[in-house]
Amino acid sequence: MNNNKPHTAYFCMEYGLDENMRIYAGGLGILAGDILKAAKEFSYPVTGIGLLWRKGYSKQVINAEGRPENQHPVNKEIYEHAVDTGETVSVTIRDQEVKLKIWKLDKFNNATLYLLDANLPENRKYQTITDGLYDGFNEKRIAQEIALGIGGVKAIRKLGLNIDIYHFNEGHAALAGTELIREKMETGMDFHTAWDDIKDEIVFTTHTPVKEGNESHSLDSLKKMSAFNTLTRKQMKEIGDSPFSMTVAGLRLSRMSNGVAKLHGQTSREMWKDVAGKSPIISITNGVHRGTWVDDRIIENMGDTEAIYKTHQTMKKELVDFIKEKNGAKLDPDKLIIGFARRATAYKRPNLIFKKSDLIDPYLESGDVQIVFSGKAHPTDDNGKEIVANLVKKAKEFPNSVVFLEDYNMEIARYMTRGVDIWLNNPRKPLEASGTSGMKAAMNGGLNLSILDGWWVEGCEHGINGWQFGDGYVGEGQDESDLYALYRVLLNEVVPTFYGNKDRWKDMMMESIATTYERFSAKKMLERYYSEMYNK
């Protein structure tokens, strides 16, 4: 164990450790899971703090009308894998004492994760606050954030954990800062001294430039839900403004903050430049846990071009078989397969490639271009659900060239990032914070075709390890500019290389692996967290 390294408590609302543990929604959770796995693998003293979601994140299936439908089955597997520590802590929610049971989870080659659970009969109406991840509105969300932040610090004390650094991954955990302040004030410190004191122990990661991802609550709502936690209205306003922004609070409570890619760091500095008293925002690019995401056969054949190509063809065939089993579509493993999988939301533009049917449809008709989509819309995002319905409709139009895999999860992500030839990414710049799925594809020999946003700004060597399309233009006519750039590169470079220059394709696969395997690993990310954030 790295005894000389600071012991870090890593707070996150969701953790993606295994597809059967539905306590994650998407990229944020997968990242948190990868950090805990890398911490375990390389002996970094990190402890995860989260919530035990009894019903997990919503299961999203496609109904008979071709539309996404949310289901909320009980996440039984979690009780089979998590161990009851026998300990509880209490938090106050709307003047009621709410007891949280502490579970321990370390079965997935992960550093220890403690999960707080409100599902106890004595909690009466607050028994359900840890039922569903991201399923509630304002007041329920505040209750969940009290449980994660305030409950999380209390759990650390109850378990006697020796913590040097509190890492708030996203604004959801910001109330942990108010609990740390409350503890100091209880010893006789005044508010500002306590705040200054705890800053030294807190670091903060902001994940999204999208407005909806940066939560805020009215001070009235926080007061009503007992979230002031002995602080005054004036003190809460000083921490997070009015309305109270969880991101602003995270920036002010910490001594150091980070964005999750070089460009995202710049975007975040610009976005929050008017926040007085914030911590400096640096960039630490996300990385992926290779043991989870890179196929063993790729690792065994590193450096051998023909063996890597053969392995990729095998994994591609496995993806084709998986798709046939899942929804009956028959893809051709000898033809180009493009993958696109992420949360279904407007700024990620999943249907951009279909915008000019006269250009793309002939390729879908012939099967020379095959596209596999997956992704869930947020349960309350009707626009996102419409996007999914349109993708399903397109798959019905071209049943053996366009595929939509329902209920996106870690298993689907594994098959896709290992089996596709091209990983497509076309968010509206600069709204992609990082985008780790492209790293997973790259390490498995897939080639990225992406706009210059997120991690690809750092990773792209055009025509060598993948392709960029567009020049990163932001402004009026951006969608149209990106659309034509996508077609230009796809139809004039990607397709001709795939079908007409196999040797070059193989060389690009080798470059794709070589340029990402070390540089965009969770190991590298964790090393940087320690050297640039955790070590004082």
Coordinates of C-alpha atoms in Angstrom, one line a residue:
M1 CA 0.0 0.0 0.0
N2 CA 1.1 3.5 -0.8
N3 CA 1.3 4.6 2.9
N4 CA 3.0 7.9 2.0
K5 CA 0.2 8.9 -0.4
P6 CA -2.8 10.8 0.9
H7 CA -5.9 8.7 1.7
T8 CA -8.7 9.9 -0.5
A9 CA -12.5 9.6 -0.1
Y10 CA -14.0 9.8 -3.6
F11 CA -17.6 10.9 -3.6
C12 CA -19.8 10.2 -6.6
M13 CA -23.6 9.7 -7.1
E14 CA -23.1 6.7 -9.4
Y15 CA -20.5 3.9 -9.9
G16 CA -20.2 1.6 -13.0
L17 CA -18.5 -1.5 -11.8
D18 CA -20.4 -4.3 -13.6
E19 CA -23.4 -4.5 -15.9
N20 CA -25.4 -6.4 -13.3
M21 CA -25.0 -3.6 -10.8
R22 CA -27.3 -1.0 -12.2
I23 CA -26.1 1.8 -9.9
Y24 CA -24.7 3.8 -12.8
A25 CA -26.4 5.9 -15.5
G26 CA -23.5 6.6 -17.9
G27 CA -20.1 8.1 -18.4
L28 CA -19.8 9.7 -14.9
G29 CA -20.5 6.4 -13.2
I30 CA -18.2 4.4 -15.5
L31 CA -15.4 6.8 -14.8
A32 CA -16.0 6.5 -11.0
G33 CA -15.9 2.7 -11.4
D34 CA -12.7 2.8 -13.4
I35 CA -11.0 5.0 -10.9
L36 CA -11.8 2.5 -8.1
K37 CA -10.6 -0.4 -10.2
A38 CA -7.3 1.4 -11.1
A39 CA -6.9 2.4 -7.4
K40 CA -7.2 -1.3 -6.4
E41 CA -4.9 -2.5 -9.2
F42 CA -2.1 0.0 -8.5
S43 CA -2.5 0.2 -4.7
Y44 CA -3.7 3.8 -4.4
P45 CA -5.4 4.5 -1.1
V46 CA -8.8 5.6 -2.5
T47 CA -12.2 4.8 -0.8
G48 CA -15.4 5.3 -2.7
I49 CA -18.5 6.9 -1.1
G50 CA -21.9 6.6 -2.9
L51 CA -25.5 5.6 -2.5
L52 CA -27.1 2.1 -2.8
W53 CA -29.8 2.5 -5.5
R54 CA -32.4 -0.1 -4.8
K55 CA -33.9 0.2 -8.2
G56 CA -30.8 1.4 -9.9
Y57 CA -31.0 3.6 -13.0
S58 CA -34.0 3.1 -15.2
K59 CA -34.1 0.1 -17.6
Q60 CA -35.0 1.5 -21.0
V61 CA -36.7 -0.9 -23.5
I62 CA -38.2 -0.3 -26.9
N63 CA -41.9 -0.9 -26.9
A64 CA -44.1 -2.2 -29.7
E65 CA -44.5 1.3 -31.2
G66 CA -40.7 1.6 -31.4
R67 CA -40.5 4.1 -28.6
P68 CA -38.3 4.0 -25.4
E69 CA -40.1 3.0 -22.2
N70 CA -38.7 3.2 -18.7
Q71 CA -38.9 0.3 -16.3
H72 CA -37.7 0.3 -12.7
P73 CA -37.2 -3.3 -11.5
V74 CA -35.5 -3.8 -8.1
N75 CA -31.8 -4.1 -8.4
K76 CA -31.6 -7.4 -6.5
E77 CA -28.0 -8.2 -7.5
I78 CA -26.7 -5.4 -5.4
Y79 CA -27.9 -7.1 -2.1
E80 CA -26.1 -10.3 -3.2
H81 CA -22.8 -8.5 -3.7
A82 CA -22.8 -5.7 -1.1
V83 CA -22.0 -6.6 2.5
D84 CA -23.9 -5.0 5.4
T85 CA -21.3 -3.4 7.7
G86 CA -23.9 -3.4 10.5
E87 CA -23.4 0.4 10.9
T88 CA -25.8 3.2 10.3
V89 CA -25.6 7.0 10.4
S90 CA -28.4 9.6 10.6
V91 CA -29.0 12.8 8.6
T92 CA -31.8 15.3 9.0
I93 CA -34.2 15.7 6.0
R94 CA -37.0 18.1 6.4
D95 CA -36.7 18.1 10.2
Q96 CA -37.0 14.3 10.2
E97 CA -34.1 12.0 11.3
V98 CA -33.3 9.6 8.4
K99 CA -31.2 6.6 9.1
L100 CA -28.8 5.4 6.4
K101 CA -27.5 1.8 6.5
I102 CA -23.8 1.5 5.3
W103 CA -23.0 -1.3 2.8
K104 CA -19.6 -2.3 1.6
L105 CA -18.9 -3.3 -1.9
D106 CA -15.5 -4.6 -3.1
K107 CA -16.3 -7.6 -5.3
F108 CA -15.4 -6.3 -8.7
N109 CA -11.7 -5.8 -8.4
N110 CA -12.4 -2.3 -7.0
A111 CA -11.1 -0.3 -4.1
T112 CA -13.6 -0.4 -1.3
L113 CA -16.8 1.4 -2.0
Y114 CA -19.3 2.3 0.8
L115 CA -22.9 2.8 -0.2
L116 CA -25.5 4.5 1.9
D117 CA -29.1 3.1 1.9
A118 CA -32.3 4.8 3.2
N119 CA -34.5 1.7 2.6
L120 CA -35.4 1.2 6.2
P121 CA -39.0 1.1 7.5
E122 CA -38.4 3.7 10.2
N123 CA -37.6 6.3 7.6
R124 CA -41.3 6.2 6.5
K125 CA -41.7 8.5 3.5
Y126 CA -37.9 9.0 3.1
Q127 CA -37.4 5.3 2.8
T128 CA -37.5 5.7 -1.0
I129 CA -34.9 8.4 -1.5
T130 CA -32.2 5.9 -2.5
D131 CA -34.6 4.0 -4.8
G132 CA -33.8 5.3 -8.2
L133 CA -30.7 7.1 -9.5
Y134 CA -31.7 10.5 -11.1
D135 CA -35.4 9.7 -10.8
G136 CA -36.5 12.5 -8.6
F137 CA -37.1 16.2 -9.0
N138 CA -35.9 19.1 -6.8
E139 CA -36.7 18.1 -3.3
K140 CA -36.0 14.4 -3.7
R141 CA -32.7 15.3 -5.4
I142 CA -31.8 17.5 -2.4
A143 CA -32.6 14.6 -0.1
Q144 CA -30.2 12.4 -2.1
E145 CA -27.5 15.0 -2.0
I146 CA -27.9 15.3 1.8
A147 CA -27.5 11.5 2.0
L148 CA -24.4 11.5 -0.2
G149 CA -22.6 14.6 1.1
I150 CA -23.5 14.9 4.7
G151 CA -24.2 11.2 5.2
G152 CA -21.0 10.3 3.4
V153 CA -18.8 12.4 5.8
K154 CA -20.7 10.9 8.8
A155 CA -20.1 7.4 7.4
I156 CA -16.4 8.1 7.2
R157 CA -16.4 9.1 10.9
K158 CA -18.5 6.1 11.9
L159 CA -16.2 3.7 10.1
G160 CA -13.1 5.3 11.6
L161 CA -11.6 5.9 8.1
N162 CA -8.5 8.0 8.1
I163 CA -9.1 10.4 5.2
D164 CA -6.7 13.2 4.1
I165 CA -8.5 14.3 0.9
Y166 CA -12.2 14.6 0.0
H167 CA -12.7 14.4 -3.8
F168 CA -16.1 15.6 -4.9
N169 CA -16.7 14.1 -8.3
E170 CA -19.4 16.5 -9.7
G171 CA -21.5 19.0 -7.7
H172 CA -23.8 16.3 -6.2
A173 CA -21.4 15.9 -3.3
A174 CA -21.0 19.6 -2.4
L175 CA -23.0 19.3 0.9
A176 CA -20.1 17.2 2.3
G177 CA -18.2 20.5 2.4
T178 CA -20.9 22.0 4.7
E179 CA -20.7 19.0 7.0
L180 CA -16.9 19.4 7.2
I181 CA -17.4 23.1 8.0
R182 CA -20.1 22.2 10.7
E183 CA -17.6 19.8 12.3
K184 CA -14.9 22.5 12.6
M185 CA -17.4 25.1 13.9
E186 CA -18.5 22.6 16.6
T187 CA -14.9 22.8 18.0
G188 CA -15.3 26.6 18.4
M189 CA -14.0 27.8 15.0
D190 CA -15.9 30.7 13.3
F191 CA -17.4 30.1 9.9
H192 CA -14.8 31.7 7.7
T193 CA -11.8 30.1 9.5
A194 CA -13.6 26.7 9.3
W195 CA -14.2 27.2 5.6
D196 CA -10.5 28.1 5.0
D197 CA -9.4 25.2 7.0
I198 CA -11.5 22.5 5.2
K199 CA -10.5 23.9 1.7
D200 CA -7.1 22.4 2.2
E201 CA -8.7 18.9 2.3
I202 CA -11.1 19.2 -0.7
V203 CA -10.7 18.8 -4.4
F204 CA -13.4 19.1 -7.0
T205 CA -14.1 17.7 -10.5
T206 CA -16.5 19.5 -12.8
H207 CA -17.8 17.2 -15.6
T208 CA -20.1 19.0 -17.9
P209 CA -20.4 22.3 -19.8
V210 CA -24.1 21.5 -20.3
K211 CA -26.3 23.8 -18.2
E212 CA -28.7 21.0 -17.1
G213 CA -25.7 19.1 -15.7
N214 CA -24.8 21.9 -13.3
E215 CA -27.5 21.6 -10.7
S216 CA -28.9 24.5 -8.6
H217 CA -31.6 24.8 -5.9
S218 CA -33.3 27.7 -4.4
L219 CA -32.2 28.6 -0.9
D220 CA -35.8 28.2 0.2
S221 CA -35.9 24.6 -1.0
L222 CA -32.6 23.8 0.7
K223 CA -33.8 25.4 4.0
K224 CA -37.1 23.5 3.8
M225 CA -35.2 20.2 3.3
S226 CA -32.9 20.9 6.2
A227 CA -29.9 21.1 3.9
F228 CA -28.4 24.2 5.7
N229 CA -27.0 21.8 8.2
T230 CA -26.7 24.4 11.1
L231 CA -25.3 27.0 8.7
T232 CA -27.2 30.3 8.1
R233 CA -28.9 31.4 4.9
K234 CA -26.2 34.1 4.5
Q235 CA -23.4 31.5 4.9
M236 CA -25.0 29.1 2.4
K237 CA -25.4 32.0 -0.1
E238 CA -21.7 32.8 0.4
I239 CA -20.8 29.2 -0.5
G240 CA -23.1 28.6 -3.5
D241 CA -24.8 31.9 -4.4
S242 CA -28.6 32.2 -4.8
P243 CA -30.0 30.1 -6.3
F244 CA -27.5 27.7 -4.7
S245 CA -25.3 26.2 -7.5
M246 CA -23.8 22.9 -6.6
T247 CA -20.9 23.5 -9.0
V248 CA -20.2 27.0 -7.7
A249 CA -20.2 25.5 -4.2
G250 CA -17.7 22.8 -5.3
L251 CA -15.5 25.4 -6.8
R252 CA -15.5 27.5 -3.7
L253 CA -15.2 24.8 -1.1
S254 CA -12.1 23.2 -2.7
R255 CA -8.5 24.3 -3.0
M256 CA -8.2 22.8 -6.5
S257 CA -10.6 21.9 -9.2
N258 CA -10.3 20.2 -12.6
G259 CA -11.9 19.7 -15.9
V260 CA -11.7 16.3 -17.5
A261 CA -9.8 17.1 -20.7
K262 CA -7.5 19.8 -21.8
L263 CA -10.2 21.6 -23.8
H264 CA -12.8 21.0 -21.1
G265 CA -10.5 22.7 -18.6
Q266 CA -10.4 25.8 -20.8
T267 CA -14.1 25.7 -21.4
S268 CA -14.7 25.4 -17.6
R269 CA -12.4 28.3 -16.8
E270 CA -14.3 30.5 -19.3
M271 CA -17.7 29.2 -18.1
W272 CA -17.0 30.0 -14.4
K273 CA -14.7 33.0 -14.8
D274 CA -17.1 35.3 -12.9
V275 CA -17.3 33.1 -9.8
A276 CA -15.5 35.0 -7.0
G277 CA -13.4 33.0 -4.6
K278 CA -13.3 29.8 -6.7
S279 CA -10.3 27.4 -6.7
P280 CA -8.0 27.3 -9.8
I281 CA -9.4 24.9 -12.5
I282 CA -6.7 22.7 -14.1
S283 CA -7.2 20.0 -16.7
I284 CA -6.7 16.2 -16.0
T285 CA -7.9 14.2 -18.9
N286 CA -10.0 11.2 -18.1
G287 CA -8.7 7.7 -18.7
V288 CA -10.2 4.1 -18.8
H289 CA -9.5 1.0 -16.8
R290 CA -7.7 -1.2 -19.3
G291 CA -8.4 -4.5 -17.4
T292 CA -12.1 -3.8 -17.8
W293 CA -12.3 -2.4 -21.3
V294 CA -9.4 -3.8 -23.4
D295 CA -9.8 -7.4 -24.6
D296 CA -7.1 -9.8 -23.2
R297 CA -6.4 -11.0 -26.8
I298 CA -5.4 -7.5 -27.8
I299 CA -3.0 -7.2 -24.9
E300 CA -1.5 -10.6 -25.6
N301 CA -0.8 -9.6 -29.3
M302 CA 0.5 -6.1 -28.7
G303 CA 3.0 -5.1 -31.4
D304 CA 2.0 -7.9 -33.9
T305 CA 0.0 -6.3 -36.7
E306 CA -1.4 -9.4 -38.3
A307 CA -2.4 -11.0 -34.9
I308 CA -4.1 -7.7 -33.9
Y309 CA -6.0 -7.5 -37.1
K310 CA -7.1 -11.2 -36.8
T311 CA -8.1 -10.6 -33.2
H312 CA -10.1 -7.6 -34.2
Q313 CA -11.9 -9.6 -36.9
T314 CA -12.8 -12.2 -34.3
M315 CA -14.1 -9.5 -31.9
K316 CA -16.1 -8.0 -34.8
K317 CA -17.7 -11.4 -35.5
E318 CA -18.6 -11.7 -31.8
L319 CA -20.3 -8.3 -32.0
V320 CA -22.2 -9.4 -35.1
D321 CA -23.3 -12.6 -33.3
F322 CA -24.3 -10.6 -30.2
I323 CA -26.4 -8.2 -32.3
K324 CA -28.2 -11.1 -34.1
E325 CA -29.0 -12.7 -30.7
K326 CA -30.2 -9.4 -29.3
N327 CA -32.5 -8.2 -32.0
G328 CA -32.2 -10.4 -35.1
A329 CA -30.3 -7.9 -37.3
K330 CA -27.7 -9.6 -39.6
L331 CA -24.6 -7.4 -40.1
D332 CA -21.8 -8.4 -42.5
P333 CA -18.5 -8.8 -40.6
D334 CA -16.6 -8.2 -43.9
K335 CA -18.1 -4.8 -44.3
L336 CA -17.5 -1.5 -42.4
I337 CA -19.2 -1.2 -39.0
I338 CA -19.5 2.1 -37.3
G339 CA -20.4 2.4 -33.6
F340 CA -22.1 5.3 -31.9
A341 CA -23.1 4.8 -28.2
R342 CA -23.7 7.4 -25.6
R343 CA -26.6 9.1 -23.8
A344 CA -29.3 10.1 -26.2
T345 CA -29.4 13.8 -26.0
A346 CA -29.7 16.6 -28.6
Y347 CA -26.2 18.1 -28.2
K348 CA -24.5 14.7 -29.0
R349 CA -26.4 14.7 -32.3
P350 CA -26.8 10.9 -32.7
N351 CA -28.8 11.3 -36.0
L352 CA -26.4 13.8 -37.6
I353 CA -25.1 11.1 -40.1
F354 CA -28.6 10.6 -41.5
K355 CA -29.3 14.3 -42.2
K356 CA -28.7 14.1 -46.0
S357 CA -30.4 10.8 -47.0
D358 CA -29.4 11.3 -50.7
L359 CA -25.7 11.0 -49.6
I360 CA -25.8 8.3 -46.9
D361 CA -28.8 6.1 -47.9
P362 CA -27.1 4.4 -50.9
Y363 CA -24.3 3.2 -48.6
L364 CA -26.8 1.8 -46.1
E365 CA -28.7 0.2 -49.0
S366 CA -25.7 -1.6 -50.2
G367 CA -24.5 -2.4 -46.7
D368 CA -21.1 -0.8 -47.4
V369 CA -21.7 1.3 -44.3
Q370 CA -23.3 -0.4 -41.3
I371 CA -24.0 1.6 -38.1
V372 CA -24.7 0.3 -34.6
F373 CA -26.3 2.7 -32.1
S374 CA -27.0 2.3 -28.4
G375 CA -27.8 4.8 -25.7
K376 CA -30.5 5.7 -23.2
A377 CA -32.4 9.0 -23.0
H378 CA -32.8 10.4 -19.5
P379 CA -36.2 9.2 -18.1
T380 CA -37.5 12.8 -18.1
D381 CA -36.0 13.9 -21.4
D382 CA -38.7 13.7 -24.1
N383 CA -36.5 15.1 -26.7
G384 CA -33.9 12.4 -26.0
K385 CA -36.6 9.8 -26.3
E386 CA -37.7 11.2 -29.6
I387 CA -34.1 10.8 -30.8
V388 CA -34.1 7.1 -29.8
A389 CA -37.5 6.6 -31.6
N390 CA -36.0 8.1 -34.7
L391 CA -33.0 5.8 -34.6
V392 CA -35.2 2.8 -34.1
K393 CA -37.3 4.0 -37.1
K394 CA -34.1 4.2 -39.2
A395 CA -33.1 0.7 -38.2
K396 CA -36.5 -0.5 -39.4
E397 CA -35.9 1.2 -42.8
F398 CA -32.4 -0.5 -43.1
P399 CA -32.8 -3.6 -41.0
N400 CA -29.4 -5.1 -41.8
S401 CA -27.4 -1.9 -42.0
V402 CA -28.6 0.2 -39.0
V403 CA -29.1 -1.4 -35.6
F404 CA -30.3 0.1 -32.3
L405 CA -29.4 -1.9 -29.2
E406 CA -31.8 -1.1 -26.3
D407 CA -31.0 -0.5 -22.7
Y408 CA -27.3 0.5 -23.1
N409 CA -25.1 -0.9 -20.4
M410 CA -21.6 -2.0 -19.8
E411 CA -22.0 -5.3 -21.6
I412 CA -23.2 -3.6 -24.8
A413 CA -20.4 -1.0 -24.4
R414 CA -17.8 -3.8 -24.2
Y415 CA -19.0 -5.6 -27.3
M416 CA -19.3 -2.4 -29.3
T417 CA -15.9 -0.8 -28.3
R418 CA -14.2 -4.1 -29.1
G419 CA -16.0 -5.0 -32.3
V420 CA -16.6 -1.9 -34.4
D421 CA -14.2 -0.6 -37.0
I422 CA -15.0 3.0 -36.5
W423 CA -16.1 4.9 -33.4
L424 CA -18.1 7.9 -34.4
N425 CA -18.5 11.0 -32.2
N426 CA -20.1 14.2 -33.2
P427 CA -21.2 16.3 -30.2
R428 CA -21.8 20.0 -30.6
K429 CA -18.5 21.5 -29.7
P430 CA -17.5 22.4 -26.9
L431 CA -20.2 20.5 -25.0
E432 CA -18.3 17.1 -24.9
A433 CA -16.4 17.1 -21.6
S434 CA -14.2 14.1 -22.4
G435 CA -15.8 11.1 -24.0
T436 CA -14.0 8.0 -22.7
S437 CA -15.9 5.5 -25.0
G438 CA -13.6 6.5 -27.9
M439 CA -10.6 5.7 -25.8
K440 CA -11.9 2.2 -25.2
A441 CA -12.5 1.6 -29.0
A442 CA -9.0 3.0 -29.8
M443 CA -7.2 0.6 -27.3
N444 CA -9.0 -2.3 -29.0
G445 CA -7.8 -1.3 -32.4
G446 CA -10.9 0.7 -33.5
L447 CA -10.4 4.0 -35.3
N448 CA -12.0 7.2 -34.1
L449 CA -13.9 9.4 -36.4
S450 CA -14.7 12.5 -34.3
I451 CA -15.0 16.2 -34.3
L452 CA -12.3 18.0 -32.3
D453 CA -13.9 18.0 -28.9
G454 CA -13.3 16.3 -25.6
W455 CA -10.2 14.0 -25.4
W456 CA -9.9 13.7 -29.2
V457 CA -8.3 17.2 -29.4
E458 CA -5.4 15.7 -27.6
G459 CA -5.5 12.2 -29.1
C460 CA -6.1 12.8 -32.8
E461 CA -3.4 12.3 -35.4
H462 CA -5.5 12.7 -38.6
G463 CA -5.0 9.8 -41.0
I464 CA -2.5 8.1 -38.7
N465 CA -4.5 6.8 -35.7
G466 CA -8.0 7.9 -36.8
W467 CA -9.7 10.9 -38.3
Q468 CA -11.0 14.3 -37.3
F469 CA -13.8 15.9 -39.3
G470 CA -14.3 19.7 -39.3
D471 CA -11.8 22.2 -38.0
G472 CA -13.4 22.6 -34.6
Y473 CA -15.5 25.5 -35.8
V474 CA -18.0 26.9 -33.3
G475 CA -20.7 29.4 -34.3
E476 CA -23.6 30.0 -36.6
G477 CA -24.2 27.1 -39.1
Q478 CA -22.1 24.7 -36.9
D479 CA -24.4 21.7 -37.5
E480 CA -24.3 22.1 -41.3
S481 CA -20.5 22.7 -41.3
D482 CA -20.0 19.5 -39.2
L483 CA -22.4 17.5 -41.3
Y484 CA -20.6 18.2 -44.6
A485 CA -17.2 17.7 -43.0
L486 CA -18.4 14.3 -41.7
Y487 CA -19.6 13.1 -45.1
R488 CA -16.4 14.4 -46.7
V489 CA -14.1 12.5 -44.4
L490 CA -16.3 9.4 -44.1
L491 CA -16.9 9.0 -47.9
N492 CA -13.6 10.2 -49.3
E493 CA -11.1 8.9 -46.7
V494 CA -12.6 6.3 -44.3
V495 CA -14.6 4.2 -46.7
P496 CA -11.9 4.1 -49.5
T497 CA -9.2 3.2 -46.9
F498 CA -11.3 0.4 -45.4
Y499 CA -12.2 -1.2 -48.8
G500 CA -9.1 -0.2 -50.9
N501 CA -6.1 -0.1 -48.6
K502 CA -6.1 -2.8 -46.0
D503 CA -2.4 -2.4 -45.1
R504 CA -2.9 1.3 -44.3
W505 CA -6.0 0.4 -42.2
K506 CA -3.9 -2.2 -40.2
D507 CA -1.1 0.3 -39.6
M508 CA -3.7 2.9 -38.4
M509 CA -5.1 0.2 -36.0
M510 CA -1.7 -0.3 -34.5
E511 CA -1.2 3.5 -34.2
S512 CA -4.6 3.8 -32.5
I513 CA -3.6 1.3 -29.8
A514 CA 0.0 2.6 -29.4
T515 CA -1.1 6.3 -29.0
T516 CA -3.8 5.7 -26.5
Y517 CA -3.0 2.6 -24.4
E518 CA -0.7 4.3 -21.8
R519 CA -1.7 7.9 -22.4
F520 CA -5.5 7.6 -21.8
S521 CA -5.5 4.9 -19.1
A522 CA -7.1 5.3 -15.7
K523 CA -3.7 4.5 -14.2
K524 CA -2.3 7.7 -15.9
M525 CA -5.3 9.7 -14.7
L526 CA -4.9 8.5 -11.1
E527 CA -1.2 9.3 -11.2
R528 CA -2.0 12.8 -12.3
Y529 CA -4.7 13.2 -9.6
Y530 CA -2.2 12.3 -7.0
S531 CA 0.7 14.5 -8.3
E532 CA -1.4 17.5 -9.3
M533 CA -4.5 17.4 -7.0
Y534 CA -4.2 15.2 -3.9
N535 CA -0.5 15.8 -2.9
K536 CA -0.4 19.1 -1.1

